[in-house]
Amino acid sequence: MSYGLGILKGMSVTLKQFVESYTKKGSIVTVQYPEERREDVERFRNFPILVYDEKPEAPRCVACDICAKECPPKCITIVRDRDEQGRGLQKPKVFDIDLSVCMSCGICEEVCPFDAIFMDHQFELSAYDRMESLNYHQEKLLKPNSYLHQIRPTDATQIDAKLKAKEEAKKKTQPGTTA
Amino acid sequence: MFVIWLLVISRTEMDKPETTLDTQMLEVNIGPQHPSTHGVFRMNVTLDGETVVRLKPAMGYLHRNHEKIAEGASYLASMPFTDRLDYICSMTNNLAYAIAVEKLAGIEVPERAQYIRVIMAELTRLVNHTLLVGFLLNDLGAFFTPTLYAFREREKILDLFEATSGARMMCNYMRFGGVKADLHPGFMEKLKEIVENYPRFLDEFEKLLTENEILMSRCQHVGILPKHLAVDASATGPLLRASGVDYDIRKVDGYSIYPRFKFRVPLGSVGDVYDRYYVRILEMRESIKILEQAMKEIPPGEFISKQGATGAKSPRTFRPPKGDAYGRIESPKGELGFYLVSDGTPNPYRYHVRPPSFINLTILEDMCLGCKVADAIIILGSVDIVLGEVDR
Amino acid sequence: MERLDQLFVLLKKIILQFAESFLPAPLLPFLSILVSITAIAIFAPLTMMYLTWLERKVIGRMQNRFGPNRVGIYGLLQPIADGIKMLTKEDVIPLGADRVTHFLAPVAVVVPSLLLFSVLPFGRNMTAVNLDIGLLFFIAVSSIGTLAIFMGGWASRNKFSLLGAMRAFAQMISYEVPLVLSVVTVVMIVGSLSTEKIVEAQSGWGGLRWFVFTPWGFVGFMLFFICSVSEVNRTPFDIPEGESEIVAGFHTEYSGMKFALFYMAEFLGAFAYSAMAATLFLGGWQGPLLPSWLWFGLKTFCLVFTMIWLRGTFPRFRVDQLMSYAWKFLFPMGLSNILAAGIWYHTPFPLSFIFATWILLLSFIGLSRLNPTGTRLERRTYRFAE
Amino acid sequence: MESTEQIQKDLEQKIPAVKLQLERDAFLVDRKDLIAVARFLKENESYKMDYVSCVTGVDYKEYLECVYHLYSMEKKHGPIVLKVRATKEDAKIPSLTPTYRGAEYQEREAYDMIGIIFEGHPDLRRILMWDGFAHYPLRKDYVPEDQDILDK
């Protein structure tokens, strides 16, 4: 087996790629990141965000602490808000997610019974120090429902429909009190 | 005449070097920080000149005791951690864990979910084998060209994973009793496109590599693993099949719905690095056949069983009955198994991973003795280890 | 056309005339040499920088990516950016290294590569130093580089670089011999060692008199090119700095400008050897229409492109295969090439080609069949289990 | 593959003085005749269990248990599961590495994680933890040095 054919065949492949990179359009696969960007993928999940309907003060989250218990790397800390008499309110006073620990696995979004926490698409979140600036507090996590519709249209519409259905069901079950 | 005389000399004289002067053995540590150990893996190699005299692998640099963490967490909480075991094929890790828990708790998986799982597992096999061949050529010295062709094809498949499961490499897609979400709308067209031009990519890859004399002279009859040693040292996966042993868990156990698909299992003859390279290329072609059949036969229906959905919704309440179970699948690197012992609580009592690359390393020294340093590197490359799985 | 061809020679004359007015006469020869030296001193690093740029672009294009395109348009300023980076990088000297040889090695590698440029015939009467024994000077200077590489490897007291240095020594010596044998045929036919005469011997018939079209010339060209790729440590013969096996071989412990010098020596060597291959076998600056120095540039560019092309395609040889390939294949081929050239020279025209090709073909097939480089390489069939 | 009861009868009749208990589809083998059973399963024509797929150490608080999953690559039939128990004080189990080369690293890992000492193992060292590590991490009574990681 002389040192001939296999080598020339191999060289012909790389030469073809070289020539094609000038002629064929799809041959160069690089996406020049800051100028060109890949199109947005709906189910892409990065770090979690809290969703509120009208006012940021009233997020959907009721501080039930299920996501904090279920989170595998335990990066969510929730403190329930208390009114003056010390009774617990249906609202978190403190809701921190330590982004340096979170591995964006999406389990909090699955287990949340109130559809309050979702995985965001925003990935350009660089910070100068690891400890404090990556520990996102509630203000930084809150995002309006319209933003959710913008990044995840199909899921957002389904959830809105579900919530609306739950609203009617609640209205129907105790018409006496509200009507 | 002079030429023949020279060849005769070269046959007789040079083959019997008597070393009168005492040479010193050179002890070299290849790794943990070395360009081609595929991660933090160290080989303490004693060299006589260039030939390997003794080779002791040392591992544990990436050990994070995945099994202790799993004992402290609920069953579902360790699903995202299984992505980090063999971080190139996260879907097959999830599948192995899901199958083990389903065996433990006796959960049924609907038809469509089985097909989705087979499609994802075979796509991961394509990704893993393409990457491996690319990195093997990298260890051989080809300046990144085959690797980047491999990455170019892998990107297309990773885009599919991202669109369906949400992440490219850390998919966390499978649940006990099915999958997290149904295939995304554009999945089937993209899959058809990949399956159609993957063979063309493989032909071009083979044209670049398989007949290449340098690759053949570097890989043939190097690091030979005899058949009986392979079986005795429980090597599994393409490493075993390259030595000619016909043992593929997809055929032997017939788990999930693999018996419905018609595909063949390629076997090597000599069991050297060249066979391991070529068996993986043939396995890729078989995986494409499976994907074609699965694409045609996938039925509509629910993607997760009722019981599975409630389990995923509230992992705290998922309590498998007491007892133990051992589920295993044919991951691209070999037999990946999970041995689970449950004591009725939501946390597993004992969670053990049977990692293929860790056990395939048992015979690394036998294959490397007597060969050159350069060969030891490509033999390690051909065994296809990933340190996340070796060290757990 | 004549003026364009002699552009650089005229330029030098103008400088000399201008300097005549204020310089005493005996200094003039020194000045002319000085002008040639500065020309080379500017031209050589420039070619080195833009060869690195060319390599990264060509290999990038072979791998479906762009190659550097951020620094300047098409990445043209990238080499300058690399140069600045190399200058600002920290210069690490390992603790155990013996500092003098560690410092001297890069210098000892670059100087011979620069000396090679003095003998190259860039164009019609544009050779910097027109030595009668130009070719001998070229071969002699190029083998100093091996010593310097060994110095570098040995001085950094690191097991990997020691391995790399040993490999460099063994490889360079065993590829020097077939290199010289392939050059002997050209010298035998032309009858002189001066590069000028060699190029003149190939003039006429619009390029058909180039040695590469004769049978022994073609084999000599292949031998020379293969050995020059290995002299310069480029793939598939780059075992002294086998990245994947012995980390970075002899220049593991070098960083900053010293590493850049090693890198420069490699590229200068690649350019010089391709230029010499073009001079010996492809008729140097001979060529219709275009000015002579442009022809020289084009031929050398093609050969350098092939070297880069090889780097983008091939895996590396193993050490013992490399040695056996040199001693058991190239060396005998060189000998039979001399035999063929001798016969070609003394037999009349039609017979000479037939005899020469017959001898060479016989030795080529005989050697590759008889070649005891280990077991046969065979294409394998694989059985499938159902 | 016959049912487990039949295998048990077969084993007890073929190998003298062997006591096997059945534990839901695994065989509780006594320490002293583990090697005899394993060697018999490997050489016997009808079984040919030539492949040890998984060796796991489990800490059941009162005793340490080592679970072997044996398969046959030749006959391609299912697992025979052997379980061997040893108390924590003298956690010694005869090593299967002389009969199955594949058990070498897995037994070293069981020693490293649970602390079962395998007699007859060619080189029983820690494989994943560093040699100076004194405890056995996967034991239920192991207290990790920096406590705050796991119990949050």
PDB file of C-alpha atoms in Angstrom, chain B residues 56-61 63 65 67-69 71-72 103 229-236 240 245-249 252-253 322-326 328 335 339 341 348-355 358-359 361-363 365-366 390-392, chain D residues 23-26 42 50-61 65 67 69 71-74 76-79 81 83 97-106 108-109 113-114 123 125 127-129 137-142 144 150:
ATOM      1  CA  LYS B  56      -0.681   3.888  36.625  1.00  0.00           C
ATOM      2  CA  PRO B  57      -3.808   5.994  36.108  1.00  0.00           C
ATOM      3  CA  ALA B  58      -4.770   8.426  38.898  1.00  0.00           C
ATOM      4  CA  MET B  59      -8.245   9.889  39.024  1.00  0.00           C
ATOM      5  CA  GLY B  60     -10.519  11.682  41.438  1.00  0.00           C
ATOM      6  CA  TYR B  61      -9.641  15.245  40.515  1.00  0.00           C
ATOM      7  CA  HIS B  63     -14.819  13.834  42.302  1.00  0.00           C
ATOM      8  CA  ASN B  65     -19.504  12.665  45.434  1.00  0.00           C
ATOM      9  CA  GLU B  67     -23.934   9.756  45.123  1.00  0.00           C
ATOM     10  CA  LYS B  68     -23.875  11.460  48.553  1.00  0.00           C
ATOM     11  CA  ILE B  69     -25.672  14.531  47.135  1.00  0.00           C
ATOM     12  CA  GLU B  71     -28.951  10.598  48.929  1.00  0.00           C
ATOM     13  CA  GLY B  72     -29.765  14.010  50.417  1.00  0.00           C
ATOM     14  CA  LYS B 103     -38.095  -0.154  37.283  1.00  0.00           C
ATOM     15  CA  LEU B 229      -9.503  -9.827  28.375  1.00  0.00           C
ATOM     16  CA  ALA B 230     -12.210  -7.414  27.215  1.00  0.00           C
ATOM     17  CA  VAL B 231     -14.964  -9.649  28.563  1.00  0.00           C
ATOM     18  CA  ASP B 232     -13.124 -10.503  31.769  1.00  0.00           C
ATOM     19  CA  ALA B 233     -12.382  -6.850  32.535  1.00  0.00           C
ATOM     20  CA  SER B 234     -16.083  -5.941  31.932  1.00  0.00           C
ATOM     21  CA  ALA B 235     -15.276  -3.478  29.158  1.00  0.00           C
ATOM     22  CA  THR B 236     -18.493  -2.400  27.477  1.00  0.00           C
ATOM     23  CA  LEU B 240     -15.827  -4.228  23.634  1.00  0.00           C
ATOM     24  CA  VAL B 245     -17.607  -9.465  21.293  1.00  0.00           C
ATOM     25  CA  ASP B 246     -21.259  -9.215  20.213  1.00  0.00           C
ATOM     26  CA  TYR B 247     -22.851  -7.555  23.282  1.00  0.00           C
ATOM     27  CA  ASP B 248     -25.099  -4.525  22.792  1.00  0.00           C
ATOM     28  CA  ILE B 249     -27.559  -3.901  25.626  1.00  0.00           C
ATOM     29  CA  VAL B 252     -29.593  -8.014  24.863  1.00  0.00           C
ATOM     30  CA  ASP B 253     -32.021  -6.318  27.286  1.00  0.00           C
ATOM     31  CA  LYS B 322     -39.130  -0.270  49.537  1.00  0.00           C
ATOM     32  CA  GLY B 323     -36.618  -2.409  47.652  1.00  0.00           C
ATOM     33  CA  ASP B 324     -33.804  -2.088  45.147  1.00  0.00           C
ATOM     34  CA  ALA B 325     -33.535  -2.032  41.356  1.00  0.00           C
ATOM     35  CA  TYR B 326     -30.762  -1.948  38.771  1.00  0.00           C
ATOM     36  CA  ARG B 328     -29.029  -0.142  32.673  1.00  0.00           C
ATOM     37  CA  GLU B 335     -23.236   0.144  29.792  1.00  0.00           C
ATOM     38  CA  TYR B 339     -28.471   0.807  41.242  1.00  0.00           C
ATOM     39  CA  VAL B 341     -32.161   1.232  46.975  1.00  0.00           C
ATOM     40  CA  PRO B 348     -33.099   7.333  47.766  1.00  0.00           C
ATOM     41  CA  TYR B 349     -31.358   5.249  50.471  1.00  0.00           C
ATOM     42  CA  ARG B 350     -28.521   4.266  48.149  1.00  0.00           C
ATOM     43  CA  TYR B 351     -27.883   5.710  44.647  1.00  0.00           C
ATOM     44  CA  HIS B 352     -25.026   4.073  42.730  1.00  0.00           C
ATOM     45  CA  VAL B 353     -23.940   4.873  39.162  1.00  0.00           C
ATOM     46  CA  ARG B 354     -22.255   2.169  37.075  1.00  0.00           C
ATOM     47  CA  PRO B 355     -20.118   4.418  34.808  1.00  0.00           C
ATOM     48  CA  PHE B 358     -14.578   4.410  34.765  1.00  0.00           C
ATOM     49  CA  ILE B 359     -14.654   0.627  34.321  1.00  0.00           C
ATOM     50  CA  LEU B 361     -10.128   2.235  32.247  1.00  0.00           C
ATOM     51  CA  THR B 362      -9.296  -0.968  34.170  1.00  0.00           C
ATOM     52  CA  ILE B 363      -7.429  -2.344  31.160  1.00  0.00           C
ATOM     53  CA  GLU B 365      -2.415  -0.284  31.366  1.00  0.00           C
ATOM     54  CA  ASP B 366      -2.622  -3.660  29.609  1.00  0.00           C
ATOM     55  CA  VAL B 390     -15.164   8.613  35.769  1.00  0.00           C
ATOM     56  CA  ASP B 391     -14.914  10.658  38.958  1.00  0.00           C
ATOM     57  CA  ARG B 392     -18.649  11.266  39.656  1.00  0.00           C
TER      58      ARG B 392
ATOM     59  CA  GLU D  23     -33.912 -12.241  49.067  1.00  0.00           C
ATOM     60  CA  ARG D  24     -36.546 -11.279  46.577  1.00  0.00           C
ATOM     61  CA  ASP D  25     -34.481 -12.250  43.458  1.00  0.00           C
ATOM     62  CA  ALA D  26     -30.961 -11.916  44.867  1.00  0.00           C
ATOM     63  CA  LYS D  42     -18.324 -18.291  35.746  1.00  0.00           C
ATOM     64  CA  ASP D  50     -18.443 -14.112  32.570  1.00  0.00           C
ATOM     65  CA  TYR D  51     -19.252 -10.414  33.122  1.00  0.00           C
ATOM     66  CA  VAL D  52     -19.530  -8.609  36.450  1.00  0.00           C
ATOM     67  CA  SER D  53     -21.539  -5.560  35.489  1.00  0.00           C
ATOM     68  CA  CYS D  54     -21.867  -3.659  38.745  1.00  0.00           C
ATOM     69  CA  VAL D  55     -20.264  -3.942  42.213  1.00  0.00           C
ATOM     70  CA  THR D  56     -21.920  -1.682  44.830  1.00  0.00           C
ATOM     71  CA  GLY D  57     -21.254  -1.179  48.511  1.00  0.00           C
ATOM     72  CA  VAL D  58     -24.295  -0.238  50.622  1.00  0.00           C
ATOM     73  CA  ASP D  59     -24.270   0.812  54.300  1.00  0.00           C
ATOM     74  CA  TYR D  60     -27.367  -0.560  56.084  1.00  0.00           C
ATOM     75  CA  LYS D  61     -26.368   0.928  59.450  1.00  0.00           C
ATOM     76  CA  GLU D  65     -23.497  -5.087  52.120  1.00  0.00           C
ATOM     77  CA  VAL D  67     -23.986  -6.290  45.772  1.00  0.00           C
ATOM     78  CA  HIS D  69     -24.616  -8.021  39.366  1.00  0.00           C
ATOM     79  CA  TYR D  71     -24.337 -11.185  33.499  1.00  0.00           C
ATOM     80  CA  SER D  72     -23.308 -13.565  30.735  1.00  0.00           C
ATOM     81  CA  MET D  73     -21.974 -12.018  27.561  1.00  0.00           C
ATOM     82  CA  GLU D  74     -21.800 -15.371  25.835  1.00  0.00           C
ATOM     83  CA  LYS D  76     -26.705 -13.061  26.848  1.00  0.00           C
ATOM     84  CA  HIS D  77     -28.884 -13.884  29.794  1.00  0.00           C
ATOM     85  CA  GLY D  78     -29.988 -11.787  32.709  1.00  0.00           C
ATOM     86  CA  PRO D  79     -28.524 -10.771  36.026  1.00  0.00           C
ATOM     87  CA  VAL D  81     -27.436 -10.794  41.923  1.00  0.00           C
ATOM     88  CA  LYS D  83     -25.276 -10.060  48.089  1.00  0.00           C
ATOM     89  CA  THR D  97     -10.758  -9.461  41.336  1.00  0.00           C
ATOM     90  CA  PRO D  98      -8.751 -12.702  40.879  1.00  0.00           C
ATOM     91  CA  THR D  99     -11.819 -14.274  39.170  1.00  0.00           C
ATOM     92  CA  TYR D 100     -13.252 -11.126  37.456  1.00  0.00           C
ATOM     93  CA  ARG D 101     -10.663  -8.589  36.323  1.00  0.00           C
ATOM     94  CA  GLY D 102     -13.486  -6.059  35.864  1.00  0.00           C
ATOM     95  CA  ALA D 103     -14.218  -5.858  39.581  1.00  0.00           C
ATOM     96  CA  GLU D 104     -10.833  -4.294  40.364  1.00  0.00           C
ATOM     97  CA  TYR D 105     -11.712  -0.590  40.157  1.00  0.00           C
ATOM     98  CA  GLN D 106     -15.278  -1.109  41.404  1.00  0.00           C
ATOM     99  CA  ARG D 108     -11.514  -0.101  45.119  1.00  0.00           C
ATOM    100  CA  GLU D 109     -14.348   2.421  44.854  1.00  0.00           C
ATOM    101  CA  MET D 113     -16.618   5.077  49.698  1.00  0.00           C
ATOM    102  CA  ILE D 114     -17.973   2.565  52.225  1.00  0.00           C
ATOM    103  CA  ASP D 123      -3.783  -3.131  45.126  1.00  0.00           C
ATOM    104  CA  ARG D 125      -6.024   1.902  47.556  1.00  0.00           C
ATOM    105  CA  ILE D 127      -9.399   5.547  43.962  1.00  0.00           C
ATOM    106  CA  LEU D 128     -11.482   8.723  44.052  1.00  0.00           C
ATOM    107  CA  MET D 129     -10.589  10.447  47.329  1.00  0.00           C
ATOM    108  CA  PRO D 137     -17.958   9.430  52.793  1.00  0.00           C
ATOM    109  CA  LEU D 138     -20.912   7.246  51.873  1.00  0.00           C
ATOM    110  CA  ARG D 139     -21.369   5.808  55.345  1.00  0.00           C
ATOM    111  CA  LYS D 140     -24.595   6.969  56.961  1.00  0.00           C
ATOM    112  CA  ASP D 141     -22.726   8.143  60.074  1.00  0.00           C
ATOM    113  CA  TYR D 142     -20.198  10.217  58.115  1.00  0.00           C
ATOM    114  CA  PRO D 144     -18.854  16.135  56.440  1.00  0.00           C
ATOM    115  CA  LEU D 150     -25.702  19.674  52.636  1.00  0.00           C
TER     116      LEU D 150
END
